[in-house]
CSV table of C-alpha atoms in Angstrom, one decimal:
chain,number,residue,atom,x,y,z
V,186,UNK,CA,148.2,345.9,-29.7
V,187,UNK,CA,146.1,347.4,-32.7
V,188,UNK,CA,144.6,345.1,-35.3
V,189,UNK,CA,143.1,345.5,-38.3
V,190,UNK,CA,139.3,344.5,-39.3
V,191,UNK,CA,138.3,344.8,-43.0
V,192,UNK,CA,134.7,344.0,-44.3
V,193,UNK,CA,133.9,343.9,-48.1
V,194,UNK,CA,130.1,344.5,-48.9
V,195,UNK,CA,130.0,344.4,-52.9
V,196,UNK,CA,132.9,346.1,-54.6
V,197,UNK,CA,133.3,348.1,-51.4
V,198,UNK,CA,135.5,347.6,-48.8
V,199,UNK,CA,135.9,349.2,-45.2
V,200,UNK,CA,139.1,349.1,-43.1
V,201,UNK,CA,139.1,350.2,-39.4
V,202,UNK,CA,142.2,350.2,-36.9
V,203,UNK,CA,141.0,348.4,-33.2
V,204,UNK,CA,142.9,348.8,-30.0
V,205,UNK,CA,142.7,345.8,-28.1
V,206,UNK,CA,143.3,345.4,-25.1
V,207,UNK,CA,144.5,342.4,-23.1
V,208,UNK,CA,143.1,342.3,-19.8
V,209,UNK,CA,143.8,339.7,-17.2
V,210,UNK,CA,140.8,338.9,-14.7
V,211,UNK,CA,142.6,338.7,-11.1
V,212,UNK,CA,143.8,335.7,-10.0
V,213,UNK,CA,145.3,336.5,-6.6
V,214,UNK,CA,143.2,337.5,-3.3
V,215,UNK,CA,143.8,339.2,0.1
V,216,UNK,CA,142.0,338.6,3.0
V,217,UNK,CA,142.4,340.8,6.0
V,218,UNK,CA,142.5,339.7,9.5
V,219,UNK,CA,142.4,342.3,12.0
V,220,UNK,CA,142.4,342.4,15.7
V,221,UNK,CA,139.3,343.3,17.5
V,222,UNK,CA,137.5,342.4,14.2
V,223,UNK,CA,134.2,341.4,14.8
V,224,UNK,CA,132.4,340.7,11.2
V,225,UNK,CA,133.7,343.5,8.9
V,226,UNK,CA,133.5,345.9,12.0
V,227,UNK,CA,137.2,346.8,13.5
V,228,UNK,CA,137.0,348.3,17.2
V,229,UNK,CA,139.8,349.9,18.2
V,230,UNK,CA,142.1,353.1,17.0
V,231,UNK,CA,144.4,351.4,15.4
V,232,UNK,CA,144.4,348.8,12.7
V,233,UNK,CA,146.8,345.6,13.9
V,234,UNK,CA,146.8,342.2,12.5
V,235,UNK,CA,147.9,340.3,9.1
V,236,UNK,CA,147.2,340.3,6.0
V,237,UNK,CA,147.3,336.8,3.6
V,238,UNK,CA,147.4,337.1,-0.3
V,239,UNK,CA,146.9,333.2,-2.1
V,240,UNK,CA,146.4,332.3,-5.8
V,241,UNK,CA,142.5,331.8,-6.5
V,242,UNK,CA,143.7,328.4,-6.4
V,243,UNK,CA,144.7,328.7,-2.6
V,244,UNK,CA,148.8,328.8,-3.2
V,245,UNK,CA,150.6,331.4,-1.5
V,246,UNK,CA,151.9,334.6,-3.1
V,247,UNK,CA,155.3,334.3,-2.4
V,248,UNK,CA,157.3,337.3,-1.7
V,249,UNK,CA,155.4,340.0,-3.4
V,250,UNK,CA,155.4,343.5,-3.1
V,251,UNK,CA,151.8,344.4,-2.3
V,252,UNK,CA,150.6,348.1,-1.2
V,253,UNK,CA,147.3,349.4,0.3
V,254,UNK,CA,145.5,352.9,0.8
V,255,UNK,CA,142.3,353.7,1.7
V,256,UNK,CA,139.7,356.4,1.7
V,257,UNK,CA,138.2,357.2,5.2
V,258,UNK,CA,134.0,358.9,5.0
V,259,UNK,CA,132.9,359.6,8.6
V,260,UNK,CA,129.5,358.1,8.8
V,261,UNK,CA,126.9,360.8,10.5
V,262,UNK,CA,124.4,358.6,11.4
V,263,UNK,CA,126.3,355.6,11.7
V,264,UNK,CA,123.3,354.1,14.5
V,265,UNK,CA,120.2,352.5,13.4
V,266,UNK,CA,118.6,352.9,16.2
V,267,UNK,CA,119.4,356.4,16.8
V,268,UNK,CA,118.5,358.3,13.0
V,269,UNK,CA,117.6,361.6,14.3
V,270,UNK,CA,121.1,361.8,16.5
V,271,UNK,CA,124.5,363.5,14.5
V,272,UNK,CA,127.0,361.5,16.2
V,273,UNK,CA,129.9,363.8,14.2
V,274,UNK,CA,130.9,367.5,13.2
V,275,UNK,CA,129.7,369.5,10.6
V,276,UNK,CA,132.8,369.4,8.6
V,277,UNK,CA,134.0,367.3,5.0
V,278,UNK,CA,132.9,363.5,5.4
V,279,UNK,CA,135.6,362.2,2.8
V,280,UNK,CA,139.2,362.6,3.7
V,281,UNK,CA,141.9,362.1,0.9
V,282,UNK,CA,143.3,358.3,0.2
V,283,UNK,CA,145.6,357.5,3.1
V,284,UNK,CA,148.8,354.7,2.6
V,285,UNK,CA,148.8,352.1,4.6
V,286,UNK,CA,151.0,349.7,3.9
V,287,UNK,CA,154.0,348.8,1.7
V,288,UNK,CA,155.6,345.7,2.0
V,289,UNK,CA,155.8,342.3,0.7
V,290,UNK,CA,154.7,339.0,1.1
V,291,UNK,CA,157.0,335.8,3.1
V,292,UNK,CA,157.4,332.7,2.2
V,293,UNK,CA,153.4,331.9,3.2
V,294,UNK,CA,151.9,335.0,1.8
V,295,UNK,CA,151.7,336.5,5.1
V,296,UNK,CA,152.1,340.7,6.0
V,297,UNK,CA,152.0,341.8,9.5
V,298,UNK,CA,150.5,344.9,10.0
V,299,UNK,CA,150.6,347.7,12.5
V,300,UNK,CA,149.1,350.6,11.0
V,301,UNK,CA,150.1,353.7,12.8
V,302,UNK,CA,147.3,355.6,11.7
V,303,UNK,CA,144.8,356.7,14.8
V,304,UNK,CA,141.4,356.6,13.2
V,305,UNK,CA,140.4,358.9,16.6
V,306,UNK,CA,141.4,361.4,14.3
V,307,UNK,CA,138.2,361.1,12.3
V,308,UNK,CA,135.7,361.8,15.3
V,309,UNK,CA,133.3,358.6,14.9
V,310,UNK,CA,132.7,355.4,13.4
V,311,UNK,CA,134.2,355.5,9.9
V,312,UNK,CA,133.9,353.4,6.8
V,313,UNK,CA,137.5,352.2,5.4
V,314,UNK,CA,137.7,351.5,1.8
V,315,UNK,CA,140.6,349.5,1.4
V,316,UNK,CA,142.2,349.5,-2.5
V,317,UNK,CA,145.4,346.6,-2.4
V,318,UNK,CA,147.5,346.4,-5.4
V,319,UNK,CA,149.7,343.3,-6.0
V,320,UNK,CA,152.5,342.8,-7.5
V,321,UNK,CA,152.5,338.8,-9.5
V,322,UNK,CA,156.1,337.4,-10.3
V,323,UNK,CA,156.5,338.0,-14.2
V,324,UNK,CA,155.2,340.9,-14.3
V,325,UNK,CA,151.5,342.2,-14.1
V,326,UNK,CA,149.0,344.0,-11.7
V,327,UNK,CA,146.0,342.7,-9.5
V,328,UNK,CA,144.1,345.3,-7.7
V,329,UNK,CA,140.8,344.4,-4.9
V,330,UNK,CA,139.3,346.3,-2.5
V,331,UNK,CA,137.4,345.4,0.4
V,332,UNK,CA,134.8,347.6,3.3
V,333,UNK,CA,135.5,347.8,6.2
V,334,UNK,CA,133.6,349.8,9.3
V,335,UNK,CA,136.2,350.8,11.8
V,336,UNK,CA,134.4,352.0,15.6
V,337,UNK,CA,137.5,353.6,17.5
V,338,UNK,CA,135.5,355.2,20.4
V,339,UNK,CA,133.7,352.8,23.4
V,340,UNK,CA,131.0,355.8,24.0
V,341,UNK,CA,129.8,357.8,21.7
V,342,UNK,CA,128.0,361.7,22.2
V,343,UNK,CA,125.1,362.8,19.9
V,344,UNK,CA,123.2,365.9,19.2
V,345,UNK,CA,120.0,365.9,18.3
V,346,UNK,CA,118.4,368.3,15.6
V,347,UNK,CA,115.5,370.3,16.4
């Protein structure tokens, strides 16, 4: 809301309207568990697995609407040992945001994921930044983001620039 501040300095009185927003800290978290995930690297061209949504105190967020989108950024030089080589085309390295899913959690706060986007279309190892929005019972929204690497191919062809 808007509050009125009044400061008196001697005979001078200054009035100022101050807008103050009510900001709540995140009190919900989402944990992703993808099949073929090693650390933060997903070794598959498809995203399958599950997500668990819970309050920070550990209780499940039941029957909540959850949606996630991702920004995919291809990495032209994804391997430390081969920095002088390129592993992707010279086209743009960032794609517009993709809608991953829009589902509700079950009574245990779980969501089964079977995302049909084929990440081979990005022609190489990519970074996924997943932004998840969770609608809270009684109103309010929590937003969290997490990054993963996706490695959709078993082998790569490299090109050395001369």
